[in-house]
XYZ file of C-alpha atoms in Angstrom:
740
model
C -39.927 16.822 -57.435
C -39.775 19.536 -54.694
C -37.880 22.812 -55.797
C -35.904 24.829 -53.445
C -37.386 27.842 -51.929
C -34.653 30.033 -53.686
C -35.376 28.414 -57.036
C -39.353 28.515 -56.898
C -41.371 30.929 -58.955
C -44.776 32.099 -58.387
C -47.140 33.898 -60.624
C -48.472 37.177 -59.547
C -50.439 40.207 -61.314
C -48.749 43.391 -61.764
C -51.037 46.133 -60.552
C -49.239 48.833 -62.719
C -49.683 46.874 -66.044
C -52.204 44.375 -65.206
C -50.094 41.262 -66.571
C -49.112 38.294 -64.605
C -45.668 37.879 -63.953
C -43.342 35.188 -62.421
C -41.495 36.405 -59.642
C -39.411 34.495 -56.921
C -40.973 32.954 -54.069
C -38.766 34.852 -51.779
C -39.868 38.446 -52.541
C -40.634 41.397 -50.547
C -44.324 41.754 -52.006
C -45.189 38.563 -49.776
C -43.916 40.109 -46.565
C -47.197 40.960 -44.406
C -47.161 44.669 -43.158
C -46.829 44.004 -39.364
C -44.758 46.202 -36.983
C -42.806 44.136 -34.223
C -42.524 46.107 -31.090
C -38.937 46.385 -29.576
C -37.985 44.634 -26.402
C -37.452 46.622 -23.038
C -35.844 45.161 -20.019
C -38.263 44.852 -17.117
C -38.431 47.519 -14.420
C -36.019 47.330 -11.652
C -38.703 48.136 -8.916
C -41.971 46.469 -9.149
C -43.451 48.891 -7.147
C -43.692 51.126 -10.090
C -47.051 50.111 -11.078
C -46.914 52.201 -14.200
C -43.644 51.046 -15.488
C -44.725 47.595 -14.830
C -48.086 47.605 -16.619
C -46.231 49.212 -19.764
C -43.631 46.788 -19.828
C -46.298 43.985 -19.313
C -48.280 45.241 -22.358
C -45.172 45.564 -24.369
C -44.295 41.984 -23.644
C -47.886 40.755 -24.514
C -47.515 42.140 -28.014
C -44.331 40.841 -28.464
C -45.680 37.368 -27.675
C -48.493 37.562 -30.125
C -46.378 38.641 -32.967
C -43.870 36.147 -32.540
C -46.624 33.294 -32.261
C -48.246 34.336 -35.389
C -44.622 34.455 -37.147
C -44.040 30.848 -36.118
C -47.386 29.643 -37.517
C -46.508 30.818 -41.111
C -45.326 28.563 -43.842
C -41.784 27.865 -44.722
C -42.109 30.498 -47.614
C -43.964 33.138 -45.876
C -41.906 32.869 -42.750
C -38.612 33.310 -44.920
C -40.098 36.573 -46.394
C -40.993 38.184 -43.082
C -37.838 37.259 -41.601
C -35.724 38.520 -44.695
C -37.472 41.624 -45.672
C -38.887 42.766 -42.281
C -36.541 45.043 -40.516
C -38.865 45.505 -37.179
C -38.594 41.681 -36.860
C -34.908 42.078 -36.468
C -35.076 45.039 -34.328
C -37.138 43.163 -31.896
C -34.978 40.179 -31.872
C -31.773 42.236 -31.451
C -33.185 44.225 -28.675
C -34.094 40.959 -26.967
C -30.687 39.649 -27.273
C -29.129 42.717 -26.138
C -31.190 43.806 -23.047
C -32.671 40.198 -21.800
C -31.914 39.610 -18.282
C -29.011 36.945 -18.198
C -29.023 33.786 -15.939
C -27.071 35.526 -13.278
C -29.206 38.523 -13.091
C -32.506 36.877 -12.324
C -36.103 38.334 -12.372
C -37.060 37.425 -9.149
C -38.234 40.784 -8.091
C -41.064 40.620 -10.794
C -44.606 39.306 -9.730
C -45.444 35.897 -10.933
C -47.428 37.096 -13.983
C -44.347 39.253 -15.048
C -41.850 36.162 -14.614
C -44.282 33.935 -16.468
C -44.687 36.438 -19.497
C -40.858 36.772 -19.500
C -40.341 33.174 -19.788
C -42.769 32.646 -22.537
C -41.047 35.385 -24.632
C -37.662 33.911 -23.963
C -38.885 30.745 -25.388
C -40.372 32.089 -28.371
C -37.279 34.207 -29.359
C -34.956 31.191 -29.072
C -37.700 29.186 -31.359
C -37.692 32.024 -33.936
C -33.835 31.792 -34.120
C -33.677 28.040 -34.356
C -35.906 28.297 -37.355
C -34.051 31.026 -39.026
C -30.869 28.803 -38.870
C -32.482 25.758 -40.270
C -32.511 25.531 -44.018
C -34.406 22.437 -44.354
C -37.516 21.624 -42.511
C -38.954 19.034 -44.475
C -38.646 17.454 -48.003
C -40.937 19.988 -49.554
C -39.686 23.099 -47.821
C -35.914 23.664 -48.018
C -33.556 26.125 -49.301
C -30.052 25.495 -51.121
C -27.306 25.572 -48.509
C -25.108 27.999 -50.384
C -28.129 30.299 -50.871
C -29.160 29.816 -47.257
C -25.730 30.975 -46.150
C -25.631 33.922 -48.232
C -29.120 35.001 -47.044
C -27.905 34.847 -43.424
C -24.781 36.865 -44.036
C -26.162 39.394 -46.526
C -29.243 40.188 -44.433
C -27.612 40.454 -41.124
C -29.978 37.675 -39.521
C -27.080 36.610 -37.554
C -23.717 38.047 -36.534
C -21.138 37.399 -34.165
C -22.668 39.550 -31.494
C -25.928 38.017 -31.879
C -24.462 34.630 -31.640
C -22.834 35.169 -28.514
C -25.729 36.965 -26.964
C -27.634 33.650 -27.942
C -24.937 31.443 -26.161
C -24.807 33.220 -23.036
C -29.051 33.365 -23.059
C -29.706 29.630 -23.921
C -26.355 27.914 -23.441
C -27.213 26.580 -20.027
C -30.396 24.752 -20.826
C -30.203 24.087 -24.553
C -26.496 23.525 -25.066
C -26.634 20.713 -27.494
C -29.331 22.281 -29.932
C -27.546 25.523 -29.599
C -24.269 23.831 -30.781
C -25.795 22.090 -33.620
C -27.451 25.467 -34.666
C -24.336 27.596 -34.263
C -22.170 24.757 -36.187
C -24.952 24.837 -38.885
C -24.537 28.658 -39.504
C -20.608 28.507 -39.537
C -20.483 25.573 -41.781
C -22.937 27.122 -44.616
C -21.194 30.391 -44.386
C -17.339 30.544 -43.982
C -17.415 34.346 -43.727
C -18.544 34.173 -40.240
C -15.198 32.599 -39.333
C -13.372 35.811 -40.724
C -15.848 38.022 -38.798
C -14.794 36.097 -35.673
C -11.023 36.694 -36.141
C -11.741 40.315 -36.905
C -13.888 40.466 -33.531
C -10.948 39.359 -31.250
C -8.931 42.351 -31.719
C -12.054 44.510 -31.041
C -12.265 42.598 -27.696
C -8.895 43.016 -26.859
C -9.153 47.070 -27.514
C -12.189 46.861 -25.020
C -9.658 45.440 -22.247
C -7.408 48.465 -23.153
C -10.240 51.133 -22.970
C -11.299 49.662 -19.396
C -7.740 50.046 -18.219
C -7.489 53.548 -19.618
C -10.931 54.509 -17.765
C -9.308 53.024 -14.575
C -6.249 54.716 -14.835
C -4.264 51.541 -15.399
C -3.248 52.155 -19.247
C 0.018 51.105 -20.384
C 0.932 55.033 -21.004
C 0.087 55.794 -17.519
C 2.470 53.269 -16.079
C 5.966 53.926 -15.856
C 8.887 52.857 -14.226
C 10.288 56.301 -13.126
C 9.887 57.182 -9.432
C 7.179 59.311 -8.244
C 6.882 61.919 -5.716
C 5.230 61.649 -2.424
C 2.756 64.467 -3.388
C 1.938 63.067 -6.655
C -1.115 61.095 -7.274
C -0.122 57.418 -8.267
C -2.005 55.820 -11.403
C -4.604 53.715 -10.414
C -6.264 55.582 -7.706
C -8.971 57.079 -10.046
C -10.903 54.002 -9.121
C -11.532 55.397 -5.512
C -12.460 58.784 -6.767
C -14.661 57.461 -9.648
C -18.265 58.140 -9.671
C -20.310 55.105 -8.181
C -22.299 54.848 -11.298
C -19.260 54.587 -13.626
C -17.583 51.930 -11.327
C -20.707 49.744 -11.362
C -20.898 50.061 -15.240
C -17.325 49.056 -15.558
C -17.471 45.935 -13.159
C -20.953 45.144 -14.694
C -19.459 45.325 -18.170
C -16.557 43.105 -17.117
C -18.502 40.585 -15.706
C -20.846 40.388 -18.992
C -17.966 40.246 -21.377
C -16.350 37.341 -19.696
C -19.456 35.327 -19.171
C -20.468 36.015 -22.900
C -17.053 34.807 -24.218
C -16.847 31.913 -21.975
C -20.471 30.791 -22.749
C -19.581 31.041 -26.700
C -16.457 29.220 -26.747
C -18.097 26.402 -24.595
C -20.890 26.129 -27.312
C -18.688 26.362 -30.341
C -15.006 25.148 -29.578
C -13.891 25.682 -32.575
C -13.917 29.523 -32.101
C -10.963 29.078 -29.621
C -8.449 28.792 -32.339
C -9.483 32.567 -33.600
C -8.762 33.960 -29.842
C -5.542 31.802 -29.755
C -3.862 32.965 -32.979
C -4.360 36.591 -31.883
C -2.235 35.939 -28.892
C -5.527 36.535 -26.591
C -4.218 34.468 -23.878
C -1.440 36.297 -22.809
C -3.196 39.670 -23.139
C -5.815 38.013 -20.919
C -3.496 37.169 -18.005
C -1.948 40.583 -18.122
C -5.346 42.496 -18.132
C -6.372 40.059 -14.982
C -3.289 40.708 -13.276
C -3.803 44.649 -13.571
C -7.384 45.313 -13.457
C -9.035 42.869 -10.635
C -6.432 43.728 -7.665
C -7.096 47.394 -8.264
C -10.831 46.832 -8.378
C -10.763 44.948 -5.024
C -8.696 47.706 -3.330
C -11.029 50.485 -4.850
C -14.311 48.575 -3.633
C -12.714 48.366 0.000
C -11.663 51.761 0.525
C -14.226 53.864 -1.037
C -17.415 54.874 0.934
C -20.624 53.025 0.005
C -24.344 54.404 0.506
C -25.368 50.876 1.692
C -23.658 47.572 2.239
C -26.414 45.648 -0.146
C -24.740 47.721 -3.069
C -21.263 46.995 -1.952
C -21.834 43.453 -1.689
C -23.586 43.127 -4.992
C -20.739 45.001 -6.620
C -18.249 42.784 -5.209
C -20.261 39.519 -6.297
C -20.110 40.649 -9.751
C -16.455 41.305 -9.414
C -15.836 37.760 -8.427
C -18.253 36.351 -11.336
C -16.100 37.989 -13.691
C -12.670 36.850 -12.136
C -14.173 33.429 -12.149
C -15.288 33.571 -15.706
C -11.700 34.924 -16.797
C -10.110 31.985 -15.345
C -12.431 29.625 -16.923
C -11.923 31.362 -20.377
C -8.237 31.008 -20.161
C -8.822 27.275 -19.407
C -10.970 26.637 -22.192
C -8.873 28.167 -24.813
C -5.709 26.566 -23.450
C -7.275 23.251 -23.300
C -8.865 23.401 -26.990
C -5.871 24.690 -28.754
C -2.985 23.038 -26.780
C -3.946 20.104 -24.617
C -6.851 18.375 -26.664
C -4.828 17.744 -29.739
C -2.114 16.159 -27.731
C -4.568 13.926 -26.013
C -6.074 12.896 -29.203
C -2.849 12.656 -30.851
C -4.337 14.390 -34.115
C -2.220 15.319 -36.730
C 1.329 14.179 -37.742
C 4.259 14.199 -34.983
C 5.376 17.659 -36.041
C 1.909 19.239 -35.468
C 1.887 17.527 -31.989
C 5.227 18.764 -31.026
C 4.178 22.388 -32.140
C 1.064 22.014 -29.721
C 3.249 21.059 -26.845
C 5.547 23.811 -27.815
C 2.717 26.340 -27.719
C 1.496 25.017 -24.456
C 5.069 25.699 -22.846
C 5.464 29.189 -24.375
C 1.885 30.176 -23.086
C 2.477 28.958 -19.686
C 6.036 30.380 -19.538
C 4.839 33.979 -20.648
C 2.261 33.838 -17.917
C 4.630 33.171 -15.108
C 4.959 36.912 -14.460
C 1.301 37.129 -13.650
C 1.359 35.765 -10.053
C -2.088 36.712 -8.869
C -3.645 34.874 -12.078
C -1.483 31.845 -11.712
C -2.570 31.434 -8.127
C -6.317 31.804 -9.179
C -5.669 29.304 -12.118
C -3.994 26.745 -10.071
C -6.654 26.820 -7.501
C -9.250 25.529 -9.808
C -6.960 23.608 -12.731
C -3.851 22.051 -11.045
C -1.082 22.707 -13.765
C 0.500 19.591 -12.466
C -2.060 17.293 -14.436
C -1.322 19.233 -17.418
C 2.309 18.589 -17.068
C 1.738 15.145 -16.452
C -0.242 14.617 -19.895
C 2.740 16.067 -21.561
C 5.413 13.967 -19.966
C 3.495 10.734 -20.983
C 3.593 11.511 -24.496
C 6.151 9.824 -26.887
C 8.010 12.902 -27.630
C 10.936 14.740 -26.285
C 10.261 17.388 -23.992
C 12.874 19.733 -22.222
C 12.281 18.779 -18.501
C 13.877 21.955 -17.316
C 11.240 24.090 -18.852
C 8.404 21.760 -17.394
C 10.299 22.220 -13.972
C 10.721 25.835 -14.563
C 6.797 26.386 -15.090
C 6.228 23.933 -11.912
C 8.409 26.005 -9.480
C 7.063 29.408 -10.983
C 3.222 28.109 -10.268
C 4.514 27.102 -6.849
C 5.777 30.373 -5.940
C 2.827 32.174 -7.138
C 0.642 29.939 -5.253
C 2.982 30.373 -2.086
C 2.893 34.186 -2.493
C -0.842 34.743 -3.331
C -2.718 31.422 -2.622
C -4.578 30.778 0.373
C -2.449 30.208 3.418
C -2.244 31.007 7.383
C 0.295 33.085 9.123
C 1.710 31.768 12.661
C 0.356 33.716 15.510
C 2.123 34.467 18.780
C 1.405 31.766 21.380
C 1.320 34.260 24.134
C -1.433 36.298 22.480
C -4.704 35.866 24.212
C -6.804 36.155 21.076
C -6.028 33.984 17.557
C -5.684 35.988 14.581
C -5.770 34.480 11.451
C -4.225 36.151 8.363
C -4.545 34.791 4.564
C -2.364 35.437 1.477
C -3.109 38.047 -1.006
C -5.291 35.918 -2.892
C -7.329 34.683 -0.342
C -10.256 36.330 1.498
C -10.019 38.656 4.628
C -12.505 38.724 7.601
C -14.917 40.887 5.604
C -15.155 38.550 2.595
C -12.917 40.913 0.369
C -9.816 39.314 -1.294
C -6.791 41.064 0.225
C -4.590 43.582 -2.075
C -1.049 44.853 -1.632
C -0.424 47.960 0.203
C -1.888 51.156 -1.552
C 0.464 52.305 -4.395
C 2.884 49.654 -3.746
C 2.206 47.756 -6.877
C 3.097 50.888 -9.063
C 6.425 51.356 -7.375
C 9.211 50.487 -9.606
C 10.350 46.845 -9.559
C 7.489 45.887 -7.427
C 6.126 42.152 -8.278
C 6.381 42.722 -11.903
C 10.337 42.202 -12.074
C 10.210 39.411 -9.568
C 7.965 37.198 -11.435
C 6.637 33.711 -10.425
C 10.100 32.373 -9.832
C 11.285 34.433 -6.959
C 13.342 32.500 -4.634
C 12.441 32.331 -0.799
C 15.066 33.539 1.374
C 16.255 31.804 4.725
C 19.135 31.375 6.876
C 22.025 33.823 7.048
C 20.198 36.010 4.424
C 16.944 36.128 6.423
C 18.835 37.049 9.699
C 20.570 39.981 7.877
C 17.359 41.392 6.417
C 15.815 41.023 9.882
C 18.700 42.892 11.276
C 18.599 45.793 8.821
C 14.873 46.309 9.768
C 15.497 46.254 13.383
C 18.328 48.873 13.026
C 15.774 51.282 12.315
C 12.489 49.744 14.107
C 14.001 48.226 17.350
C 10.417 47.744 18.698
C 9.462 45.059 16.191
C 9.844 41.350 16.953
C 11.879 39.265 14.566
C 8.869 37.105 13.925
C 6.788 40.007 12.680
C 9.682 41.552 10.615
C 9.884 38.018 8.818
C 6.113 37.969 7.822
C 6.565 41.528 6.671
C 9.695 40.677 4.416
C 7.795 37.622 3.033
C 4.865 39.793 2.065
C 7.072 42.554 0.284
C 9.198 39.895 -1.391
C 11.920 40.745 1.124
C 12.466 44.382 0.137
C 13.791 46.076 3.431
C 12.956 49.659 2.158
C 9.058 48.827 1.301
C 8.611 46.910 4.568
C 10.067 50.224 6.437
C 7.784 52.658 4.586
C 4.730 50.340 4.912
C 5.205 50.124 8.709
C 6.098 53.987 9.211
C 3.372 55.174 7.071
C 1.003 52.177 8.690
C 0.037 50.708 5.219
C 0.340 47.420 6.012
C -2.266 44.788 4.301
C -4.893 43.335 6.719
C -3.260 40.093 7.077
C -0.617 42.008 9.210
C -2.293 44.800 10.998
C -3.876 42.338 13.240
C -0.598 40.575 14.348
C 1.419 41.461 17.369
C 4.073 43.471 16.191
C 6.448 42.081 19.249
C 5.946 38.636 17.842
C 9.102 36.588 18.304
C 10.678 34.377 15.633
C 10.154 30.718 15.791
C 13.304 28.725 16.072
C 14.685 27.023 13.191
C 13.802 23.127 13.408
C 16.598 20.937 14.209
C 17.426 18.701 11.302
C 16.642 14.866 12.228
C 19.987 12.802 12.225
C 19.164 10.020 10.029
C 20.666 6.745 10.740
C 20.901 3.152 9.380
C 18.074 1.861 11.674
C 15.681 4.500 10.732
C 16.016 3.431 7.124
C 16.178 -0.244 8.103
C 13.105 -2.414 7.090
C 12.720 -5.749 8.200
C 9.757 -8.573 8.463
C 10.344 -8.751 12.241
C 10.023 -5.021 12.758
C 8.105 -3.948 15.899
C 7.756 -7.652 17.118
C 8.163 -8.773 20.678
C 11.653 -9.527 20.304
C 12.691 -6.130 18.404
C 15.521 -4.858 20.626
C 16.002 -1.838 18.574
C 12.368 -0.363 19.071
C 11.682 -2.098 22.558
C 13.115 -1.405 26.002
C 11.870 -4.277 27.615
C 11.656 -8.092 26.221
C 10.398 -11.101 28.258
C 13.536 -12.947 28.608
C 11.914 -16.094 29.889
C 11.091 -16.703 26.208
C 14.675 -16.591 24.980
C 16.972 -19.506 25.209
C 20.042 -20.526 23.513
C 20.332 -23.738 21.561
C 17.470 -26.294 21.139
C 15.146 -26.935 23.950
C 15.102 -30.293 25.548
C 11.991 -32.315 24.525
C 10.631 -35.070 26.583
C 10.107 -38.464 25.063
C 6.548 -39.256 23.588
C 4.067 -40.351 26.451
C 6.427 -39.916 29.405
C 4.818 -36.893 30.928
C 1.449 -38.638 30.501
C 2.712 -41.673 32.542
C 4.284 -39.884 35.187
C 1.010 -37.916 35.927
C -0.765 -40.404 38.582
C -3.391 -37.630 39.494
C -6.323 -39.351 37.486
C -5.628 -42.776 38.872
C -8.084 -42.775 41.647
C -10.999 -41.409 39.253
C -10.234 -44.101 36.729
C -10.195 -46.999 39.190
C -14.262 -47.391 39.437
C -14.165 -47.635 35.537
C -11.632 -50.352 35.211
C -13.565 -52.265 38.120
C -16.558 -52.525 35.810
C -14.626 -53.967 32.841
C -12.585 -56.345 34.901
C -8.955 -56.109 36.382
C -6.245 -58.561 37.544
C -7.696 -58.868 40.760
C -11.167 -60.105 39.213
C -11.811 -63.328 37.352
C -14.436 -61.710 35.012
C -16.882 -59.036 34.693
C -19.730 -61.742 34.829
C -18.698 -62.341 38.484
C -19.607 -58.949 39.789
C -22.668 -58.489 41.768
C -23.477 -55.608 39.696
C -24.809 -57.844 37.046
C -27.245 -60.765 37.399
C -28.014 -63.456 35.295
C -31.522 -62.513 34.558
C -30.614 -59.091 33.170
C -30.777 -59.167 29.448
C -27.461 -57.764 27.661
C -28.520 -56.202 24.385
C -24.647 -56.337 23.325
C -24.373 -59.971 23.618
C -25.181 -62.273 20.772
C -27.270 -65.313 21.286
C -28.072 -66.385 17.601
C -26.089 -69.653 18.100
C -26.830 -70.538 22.077
C -28.897 -73.179 20.667
C -26.622 -75.054 18.574
C -23.872 -77.474 20.492
C -21.059 -75.500 19.396
C -17.927 -76.984 20.635
C -19.441 -80.065 22.056
C -17.938 -82.434 19.790
C -14.552 -80.466 19.803
C -11.355 -82.534 21.244
C -10.838 -79.495 23.324
C -11.594 -79.366 26.776
C -14.893 -77.702 27.848
C -13.519 -75.539 30.602
C -12.222 -73.388 27.789
C -15.665 -71.691 27.362
C -15.763 -70.784 31.299
C -12.053 -70.037 31.366
C -10.793 -66.584 32.098
C -10.187 -64.259 29.202
C -6.564 -62.993 28.924
C -6.035 -59.488 30.456
C -6.068 -56.755 27.901
C -4.150 -53.382 28.531
C -6.222 -50.207 27.920
C -5.513 -48.644 24.675
C -4.824 -45.352 26.352
C -1.845 -46.901 28.328
C -0.186 -48.740 25.472
C 1.653 -47.273 22.685
C 0.512 -47.671 19.313
C 3.138 -48.690 16.512
C 3.260 -47.694 12.826
C 2.899 -51.490 12.015
C -0.316 -51.982 13.839
C -1.740 -48.896 12.180
C -0.830 -50.144 8.827
C -2.389 -53.292 9.532
C -5.606 -51.875 10.607
C -5.885 -49.479 7.544
C -5.391 -52.401 5.467
C -8.305 -54.236 7.321
C -10.550 -51.628 6.872
C -9.819 -51.123 3.202
C -10.484 -54.777 2.664
C -13.750 -54.525 4.317
C -14.733 -51.459 2.519
C -13.687 -52.816 -0.980
C -16.342 -53.148 -3.604
C -17.247 -56.568 -4.528
C -17.375 -56.856 -8.301
C -20.089 -58.842 -9.899
C -18.298 -62.072 -11.521
C -21.130 -62.754 -13.604
C -20.473 -62.970 -17.335
C -23.150 -62.546 -19.849
C -23.479 -64.630 -23.005
C -21.066 -62.895 -25.721
C -23.499 -63.937 -28.652
C -26.228 -61.562 -26.807
C -23.838 -58.867 -26.219
C -22.886 -58.770 -30.054
C -26.579 -59.068 -30.987
C -27.227 -55.918 -28.739
C -24.353 -54.059 -30.472
C -25.219 -54.573 -34.048
C -28.956 -53.479 -32.898
C -27.396 -50.074 -31.562
C -25.283 -49.794 -34.834
C -28.301 -50.214 -37.117
C -30.348 -47.744 -35.038
C -27.706 -45.129 -35.434
C -27.086 -45.773 -38.954
C -30.989 -45.373 -39.804
C -30.924 -42.006 -38.203
C -27.797 -40.823 -39.820
C -28.274 -38.954 -43.098
C -26.440 -39.857 -46.255
C -24.755 -37.055 -47.886
C -24.346 -37.998 -51.640
C -21.328 -36.243 -52.974
C -20.577 -38.720 -55.847
C -23.613 -38.018 -58.083
C -24.139 -39.074 -61.631
C -21.333 -39.761 -64.198
C -19.387 -37.093 -65.870
C -21.254 -35.215 -68.516
C -24.798 -35.994 -67.066
C -25.105 -33.114 -64.703
C -25.487 -32.933 -60.959
C -28.528 -32.083 -58.949
C -28.673 -29.134 -56.456
C -28.416 -31.532 -53.552
C -25.190 -33.201 -54.874
C -23.458 -29.648 -55.103
C -24.691 -28.528 -51.968
C -23.345 -31.659 -50.299
C -19.955 -31.069 -52.242
C -19.762 -27.536 -51.024
C -20.479 -28.450 -47.497
C -17.750 -31.162 -47.656
C -15.131 -28.871 -48.993
C -15.631 -26.320 -46.370
C -15.826 -28.675 -43.374
C -13.632 -31.366 -44.431
C -11.167 -30.409 -41.598
C -13.741 -31.366 -38.912
C -13.390 -35.229 -39.609
C -9.944 -35.819 -41.310
C -6.347 -34.466 -40.939
C -6.920 -31.804 -43.758
C -5.886 -28.697 -41.628
C -2.378 -29.733 -40.633
C -0.844 -26.821 -42.499
C -2.867 -24.341 -41.005
C -2.624 -25.641 -37.398
C 1.150 -25.853 -37.758
C 1.216 -22.088 -39.062
C -0.932 -21.290 -35.915
C 1.537 -23.137 -33.487
C 4.658 -21.525 -34.942
C 2.796 -18.063 -34.583
C 2.243 -18.451 -30.874
C-alpha cells in the first residue's frame, strides 16, 4: 500500500557518525544545490541591444531551470519547492513584474516574445503542480499536511494568488479556479488572510487620495478665499512621473481585484463584510473626475504620452465599475435568484442590496457609469418578482435617484440655436468631449461648499415659474445672455444662480457650454395636447372608408338608407337581348320551331357517318309488329326549351341527384356461401391459433408435492399482469379518475 509523502521515511547515512538513519522523505538534505535567477521585466526600448541581450540570457536560464524542476519526481520536486528559497524568489519576481495582458510585449522582437511566452507557460505549470497534493495513487500527500506546507512555507499567499489570477485568468480560468479553490479548501487560514487584506486595500485608496490632495482631512465645508489654493489642484502641478505611477497603480489594482473575484467568487463576501462597496463608490467619485481634469489641463511633452495615460485611466474606471457589479451580484443578487437559505436569509440579502444602492445615491458620477453598463432596473425587477414583501417606496427612490444621476452625468446632447451657422454638439459630464476626454465640472467647483454632494442623486429638476425666476435673476446682472443659454447653465450647475454667474464672469464654463451661442433664445414650452374622447376611442372600424372622424371625404354613392331593392332571380338575364343574334346560328344547327328536324338541314347528308348515333339495333325490326303507327318513328320530336332559358326547381335537382345516386350505388354480391364450409373454415382458424398460443401452467402439482420453476414463474407473471385481461384494477382506475 502506498504511503503519503509526509509519512514516508528514507534511510540515509550520516556522514558525521557513519550510521544509517531514517529521515522523512521531505527533508532539506534531498534538495539540489541550484540557484534560480530572479525575473526582470523586458526592456522598454528594444533598440537597446545590450539590455535586450542581457534580458534574453536571463530568460534562457529561467527556462532551463524550470524545465529541469518540472522533470523531477514528486518527492524531489517538493523538497526543491519547499526548501529552495531561490525558487520562490524567481516565481515571486515573475508574478510581480511580468507584463499583464493589457500591457503587451509587441515592441520586443519575435525571439523575445517567444521566450517570454515559454517562461510564462512554465511558471504556470510549476504553480499548478505546487497547488496539487495528489499526482497519482503512488505520489500524494495528506491534505491537512499539504495545507500546512503551503501556508507555513509561504508557497502561496494572497498577493501571489491575485497575481496568478490577473496573469492567467483570461485563458486558463477554469483550471485556475479549481487550483485556487483547492488551496482555500485545504487551508482555511487563507480566508482569514483575505479578510485582513481588505482593510489594506482600503488604506491604499486613502493613500492615493492623500497623494492627490483629495484626502478627507483636506476637504472641508468651510469657504475658501480666492487667493487660496483649492484642494485637489496638486494633480496639475504634480510631477509627470508621479502622476503616471498613480494612474498605472490604479489600473493594476482594479484589474487585479477584478480578476481575482472573477476566478474565486467566494472571496466577494470578505470584501462585502468590510463595507468595501460604499468606500469604492466614494473613491471613484472623488478621484476620477479630478484625474480627468488634471490630464486635460496640465502640459504634456507628447500627445502619445497623454493618450496612453488617458487610456490607462479609462481602463481603471471600467474595472472599478465591474468590480462593484461582481461583489454586488455575488453577495446580494445571486442568493435571491437561487433562493438559497431560509426566508429570513433571502430578506436579509434584499435589504442588503437596497442599503448599498441607497448609500451610493450621492455618488452621481459612479451611478451614471454603472447604469450605462448594468441597468439597475433589471436588478429591481428581480427583487420585485420574489415572493417577499418589499417597500415599493424605497425601490422607487433608488430608481428616481439613478435616473437623476444619468440625466445629470449620462451621455446627452444640448440643443443648438437654429440660427447658428455651425452645429455644435455638447455632452453631459460623463460623456466624452471633442478631444476624447470625459468632461469634468469647472475648476474648483466641486470643492465649493454644497456643490453636488449635498444635492445627491435625487435633485429635482426645476421648470415652469421657478425656472423663469432663476433666469430673471441671472439676466438682472448679465442682460446680454440669452434665456436658452442661461437655462443650460442652470441645469449644469444644479440651478445655483451664484455659481452660474461666477462661472460666466471668470470664463470657467465646461467645454459643453463654451462652444454654445451665448445669445441662444429659450425654446417655447410645448403646448399640452388636449385629449378628447375620440383620441381614446378604439373600434374595429377605425380608419376605414366610412370613418367620418378621421376622413374628410367619403364616397356617398356607396351610402344608402334602408335595404337595397334586389331584382328577382333571372329577370336581368332575360331582359338582356344583346346576345340573341349571336345565338341564332347555334339554335339553327340543333333545330327550332321553324324547322322540322335537324336531319332536314342541308348541312347534314345521309352518307355522312354520325358517331353519336347508336346503330346497334338497326338490323332488328323494332316496332314493326307493334300496334302503333309506323309514322311515329319519323314524327317530329317535341320541342325542348334550352336549359339556359328555363328555370330549375328544387324538385328537379333532387330528382336528378337521386337518379345519380342510384346509378352509382354499389351492387352487392347476393351469393351466399355454404354455412357448413364457413363453420369448417372458422374451426380451422381457431385450431391454428390455439396451436401457436403458449399454455402457461399455473396450477402445477398437488399441495405438498412442490412446484417447478416454470409454474412459479407463470404464477408470478399472472399476479403482476392480471389487470390486463380481467377487471382486477377497478379500484386503482377509480382512484385515478377521482384524482383528476
